[in-house]
PDB file of C-alpha atoms in Angstrom:
ATOM      1  CA  UNK N   1     134.437 207.364 253.065  1.00 49.00           C
ATOM      2  CA  UNK N   2     134.619 204.857 255.934  1.00 50.00           C
ATOM      3  CA  UNK N   3     137.696 202.643 256.005  1.00 53.00           C
ATOM      4  CA  UNK N   4     137.577 200.624 259.224  1.00 52.00           C
ATOM      5  CA  UNK N   5     135.409 197.510 259.372  1.00 50.00           C
ATOM      6  CA  UNK N   6     133.757 198.666 262.601  1.00 60.00           C
ATOM      7  CA  UNK N   7     132.302 201.708 260.752  1.00 79.00           C
ATOM      8  CA  UNK N   8     130.198 199.498 258.514  1.00 81.00           C
ATOM      9  CA  UNK N   9     126.947 198.559 260.191  1.00 84.00           C
ATOM     10  CA  UNK N  10     124.893 197.081 257.318  1.00 87.00           C
ATOM     11  CA  UNK N  11     125.674 193.601 256.147  1.00 88.00           C
ATOM     12  CA  UNK N  12     124.665 192.621 252.612  1.00 87.00           C
ATOM     13  CA  UNK N  13     124.645 189.114 251.195  1.00 89.00           C
ATOM     14  CA  UNK N  14     124.526 188.699 247.452  1.00 88.00           C
ATOM     15  CA  UNK N  15     125.400 186.127 244.852  1.00 93.00           C
ATOM     16  CA  UNK N  16     127.517 186.929 241.797  1.00 93.00           C
ATOM     17  CA  UNK N  17     128.772 184.891 238.876  1.00 94.00           C
ATOM     18  CA  UNK N  18     132.295 183.493 238.742  1.00 95.00           C
ATOM     19  CA  UNK N  19     133.416 185.923 236.030  1.00 95.00           C
ATOM     20  CA  UNK N  20     132.553 188.965 238.162  1.00 93.00           C
ATOM     21  CA  UNK N  21     134.208 187.363 241.189  1.00 93.00           C
ATOM     22  CA  UNK N  22     137.375 186.801 239.128  1.00 94.00           C
ATOM     23  CA  UNK N  23     137.371 190.415 237.970  1.00 94.00           C
ATOM     24  CA  UNK N  24     136.934 191.714 241.538  1.00 93.00           C
ATOM     25  CA  UNK N  25     139.660 189.370 242.766  1.00 93.00           C
ATOM     26  CA  UNK N  26     142.047 190.619 240.041  1.00 95.00           C
ATOM     27  CA  UNK N  27     141.384 194.239 241.028  1.00 95.00           C
ATOM     28  CA  UNK N  28     141.972 193.438 244.699  1.00 95.00           C
ATOM     29  CA  UNK N  29     145.274 191.674 243.939  1.00 96.00           C
ATOM     30  CA  UNK N  30     146.508 194.489 241.670  1.00 95.00           C
ATOM     31  CA  UNK N  31     145.673 197.148 244.250  1.00 94.00           C
ATOM     32  CA  UNK N  32     146.608 195.199 247.338  1.00 95.00           C
ATOM     33  CA  UNK N  33     143.113 195.586 248.782  1.00 95.00           C
ATOM     34  CA  UNK N  34     140.677 193.209 250.365  1.00 95.00           C
ATOM     35  CA  UNK N  35     137.885 192.096 248.060  1.00 93.00           C
ATOM     36  CA  UNK N  36     135.360 193.644 250.430  1.00 93.00           C
ATOM     37  CA  UNK N  37     136.999 197.070 249.971  1.00 94.00           C
ATOM     38  CA  UNK N  38     136.872 196.671 246.192  1.00 95.00           C
ATOM     39  CA  UNK N  39     133.191 195.743 246.366  1.00 93.00           C
ATOM     40  CA  UNK N  40     132.412 198.725 248.612  1.00 93.00           C
ATOM     41  CA  UNK N  41     134.364 201.177 246.442  1.00 95.00           C
ATOM     42  CA  UNK N  42     132.806 199.993 243.191  1.00 95.00           C
ATOM     43  CA  UNK N  43     129.302 199.870 244.653  1.00 93.00           C
ATOM     44  CA  UNK N  44     129.697 203.367 246.095  1.00 93.00           C
ATOM     45  CA  UNK N  45     130.966 204.719 242.759  1.00 94.00           C
ATOM     46  CA  UNK N  46     128.113 203.084 240.837  1.00 93.00           C
ATOM     47  CA  UNK N  47     125.521 204.317 243.346  1.00 92.00           C
ATOM     48  CA  UNK N  48     126.896 207.884 243.245  1.00 90.00           C
ATOM     49  CA  UNK N  49     126.818 207.867 239.431  1.00 88.00           C
ATOM     50  CA  UNK N  50     123.248 206.550 239.359  1.00 86.00           C
ATOM     51  CA  UNK N  51     122.101 209.132 241.912  1.00 82.00           C
ATOM     52  CA  UNK N  52     123.791 211.932 239.961  1.00 78.00           C
ATOM     53  CA  UNK N  53     122.210 210.719 236.727  1.00 75.00           C
ATOM     54  CA  UNK N  54     118.783 210.427 238.345  1.00 70.00           C
ATOM     55  CA  UNK N  55     119.008 213.941 239.768  1.00 71.00           C
ATOM     56  CA  UNK N  56     119.933 215.362 236.346  1.00 71.00           C
ATOM     57  CA  UNK N  57     117.143 213.592 234.485  1.00 72.00           C
ATOM     58  CA  UNK N  58     114.332 215.796 235.883  1.00 77.00           C
ATOM     59  CA  UNK N  59     116.368 218.888 235.008  1.00 79.00           C
ATOM     60  CA  UNK N  60     117.041 217.642 231.479  1.00 78.00           C
ATOM     61  CA  UNK N  61     113.370 216.755 231.055  1.00 79.00           C
ATOM     62  CA  UNK N  62     112.298 220.206 232.237  1.00 85.00           C
ATOM     63  CA  UNK N  63     114.781 221.930 229.913  1.00 86.00           C
ATOM     64  CA  UNK N  64     113.674 219.821 226.934  1.00 84.00           C
ATOM     65  CA  UNK N  65     110.014 220.538 227.638  1.00 89.00           C
ATOM     66  CA  UNK N  66     110.648 224.256 227.995  1.00 93.00           C
ATOM     67  CA  UNK N  67     112.659 224.344 224.766  1.00 92.00           C
ATOM     68  CA  UNK N  68     109.920 222.420 222.961  1.00 91.00           C
ATOM     69  CA  UNK N  69     107.251 224.790 224.299  1.00 92.00           C
ATOM     70  CA  UNK N  70     109.281 227.806 223.178  1.00 93.00           C
ATOM     71  CA  UNK N  71     110.383 226.470 219.790  1.00 94.00           C
ATOM     72  CA  UNK N  72     107.182 224.689 218.683  1.00 93.00           C
ATOM     73  CA  UNK N  73     105.307 227.886 217.689  1.00 93.00           C
ATOM     74  CA  UNK N  74     108.384 229.086 215.768  1.00 94.00           C
ATOM     75  CA  UNK N  75     108.696 225.719 213.991  1.00 94.00           C
ATOM     76  CA  UNK N  76     104.996 225.761 213.110  1.00 94.00           C
ATOM     77  CA  UNK N  77     105.238 229.328 211.764  1.00 95.00           C
ATOM     78  CA  UNK N  78     108.336 228.477 209.692  1.00 96.00           C
ATOM     79  CA  UNK N  79     106.571 225.409 208.251  1.00 96.00           C
ATOM     80  CA  UNK N  80     103.567 227.547 207.249  1.00 96.00           C
ATOM     81  CA  UNK N  81     105.806 230.177 205.630  1.00 97.00           C
ATOM     82  CA  UNK N  82     107.722 227.461 203.788  1.00 95.00           C
ATOM     83  CA  UNK N  83     104.477 225.905 202.519  1.00 96.00           C
ATOM     84  CA  UNK N  84     103.238 229.297 201.283  1.00 96.00           C
ATOM     85  CA  UNK N  85     106.562 229.957 199.543  1.00 95.00           C
ATOM     86  CA  UNK N  86     106.419 226.567 197.831  1.00 94.00           C
ATOM     87  CA  UNK N  87     102.860 227.188 196.621  1.00 95.00           C
ATOM     88  CA  UNK N  88     103.766 230.671 195.350  1.00 95.00           C
ATOM     89  CA  UNK N  89     106.833 229.306 193.564  1.00 92.00           C
ATOM     90  CA  UNK N  90     104.887 226.473 191.944  1.00 93.00           C
ATOM     91  CA  UNK N  91     102.151 228.890 190.876  1.00 94.00           C
ATOM     92  CA  UNK N  92     104.685 231.237 189.266  1.00 92.00           C
ATOM     93  CA  UNK N  93     106.410 228.339 187.518  1.00 89.00           C
ATOM     94  CA  UNK N  94     103.121 226.972 186.177  1.00 91.00           C
ATOM     95  CA  UNK N  95     102.034 230.411 184.936  1.00 93.00           C
ATOM     96  CA  UNK N  96     105.374 231.017 183.202  1.00 89.00           C
ATOM     97  CA  UNK N  97     105.290 227.578 181.569  1.00 89.00           C
ATOM     98  CA  UNK N  98     101.717 228.193 180.388  1.00 91.00           C
ATOM     99  CA  UNK N  99     102.593 231.601 178.956  1.00 92.00           C
ATOM    100  CA  UNK N 100     105.594 230.203 177.068  1.00 88.00           C
ATOM    101  CA  UNK N 101     103.456 227.347 175.779  1.00 88.00           C
ATOM    102  CA  UNK N 102     100.710 229.779 174.677  1.00 92.00           C
ATOM    103  CA  UNK N 103     103.377 231.818 172.851  1.00 92.00           C
ATOM    104  CA  UNK N 104     104.390 228.693 170.941  1.00 90.00           C
ATOM    105  CA  UNK N 105     107.770 228.362 172.636  1.00 87.00           C
ATOM    106  CA  UNK N 106     109.303 225.134 173.956  1.00 87.00           C
ATOM    107  CA  UNK N 107     108.377 225.623 177.603  1.00 85.00           C
ATOM    108  CA  UNK N 108     110.213 222.475 178.698  1.00 87.00           C
ATOM    109  CA  UNK N 109     113.570 223.598 177.281  1.00 87.00           C
ATOM    110  CA  UNK N 110     113.140 227.069 178.825  1.00 85.00           C
ATOM    111  CA  UNK N 111     112.275 225.488 182.176  1.00 87.00           C
ATOM    112  CA  UNK N 112     115.349 223.217 182.129  1.00 90.00           C
ATOM    113  CA  UNK N 113     117.687 226.103 181.290  1.00 90.00           C
ATOM    114  CA  UNK N 114     116.098 228.356 183.917  1.00 88.00           C
ATOM    115  CA  UNK N 115     116.416 225.600 186.521  1.00 88.00           C
ATOM    116  CA  UNK N 116     120.133 225.092 185.796  1.00 92.00           C
ATOM    117  CA  UNK N 117     120.756 228.832 186.104  1.00 91.00           C
ATOM    118  CA  UNK N 118     118.712 229.016 189.311  1.00 88.00           C
ATOM    119  CA  UNK N 119     120.749 226.225 190.915  1.00 89.00           C
ATOM    120  CA  UNK N 120     123.993 227.980 189.926  1.00 89.00           C
ATOM    121  CA  UNK N 121     122.621 231.248 191.320  1.00 87.00           C
ATOM    122  CA  UNK N 122     121.740 229.664 194.673  1.00 85.00           C
ATOM    123  CA  UNK N 123     125.254 228.209 194.949  1.00 88.00           C
ATOM    124  CA  UNK N 124     126.932 231.613 194.506  1.00 87.00           C
ATOM    125  CA  UNK N 125     128.597 233.000 197.647  1.00 87.00           C
ATOM    126  CA  UNK N 126     126.765 235.891 199.300  1.00 80.00           C
ATOM    127  CA  UNK N 127     129.444 238.480 198.442  1.00 80.00           C
ATOM    128  CA  UNK N 128     129.206 237.610 194.726  1.00 79.00           C
ATOM    129  CA  UNK N 129     125.446 238.090 194.825  1.00 73.00           C
ATOM    130  CA  UNK N 130     125.588 241.472 196.553  1.00 77.00           C
ATOM    131  CA  UNK N 131     128.992 242.734 195.421  1.00 75.00           C
ATOM    132  CA  UNK N 132     130.015 243.111 199.087  1.00 70.00           C
ATOM    133  CA  UNK N 133     133.492 242.007 200.097  1.00 66.00           C
ATOM    134  CA  UNK N 134     134.346 241.351 203.748  1.00 56.00           C
ATOM    135  CA  UNK N 135     137.671 242.948 204.486  1.00 48.00           C
TER     136      UNK N 135
END
């Protein structure tokens, strides 16, 4: 990074508000630097960060697009399988309720009890369901 004034060949004039000027002045005083050096250092740092960010954006965009292209068919397939499972489950539930009703049983009470037991079953840890114990 250039340090001597003679190495700078581009002159820039800009206007800033008093608050920013006070902040720059405070930095210069704390560090024992000229305000011009503080301006150059901060501008360089900001420009380097912006350039780095801009160069990463196309990469991030390409990665996101590739991931979307790869995962979209899997997501669509999983959604279709889930929809079919929901329809099959609802069909089985309706048929069971109808059979219980046709048999003269209280289908609603049976459904509520079965639902409570199903929720408890789903919450069981895997090893309790299968009898397997990880050792």
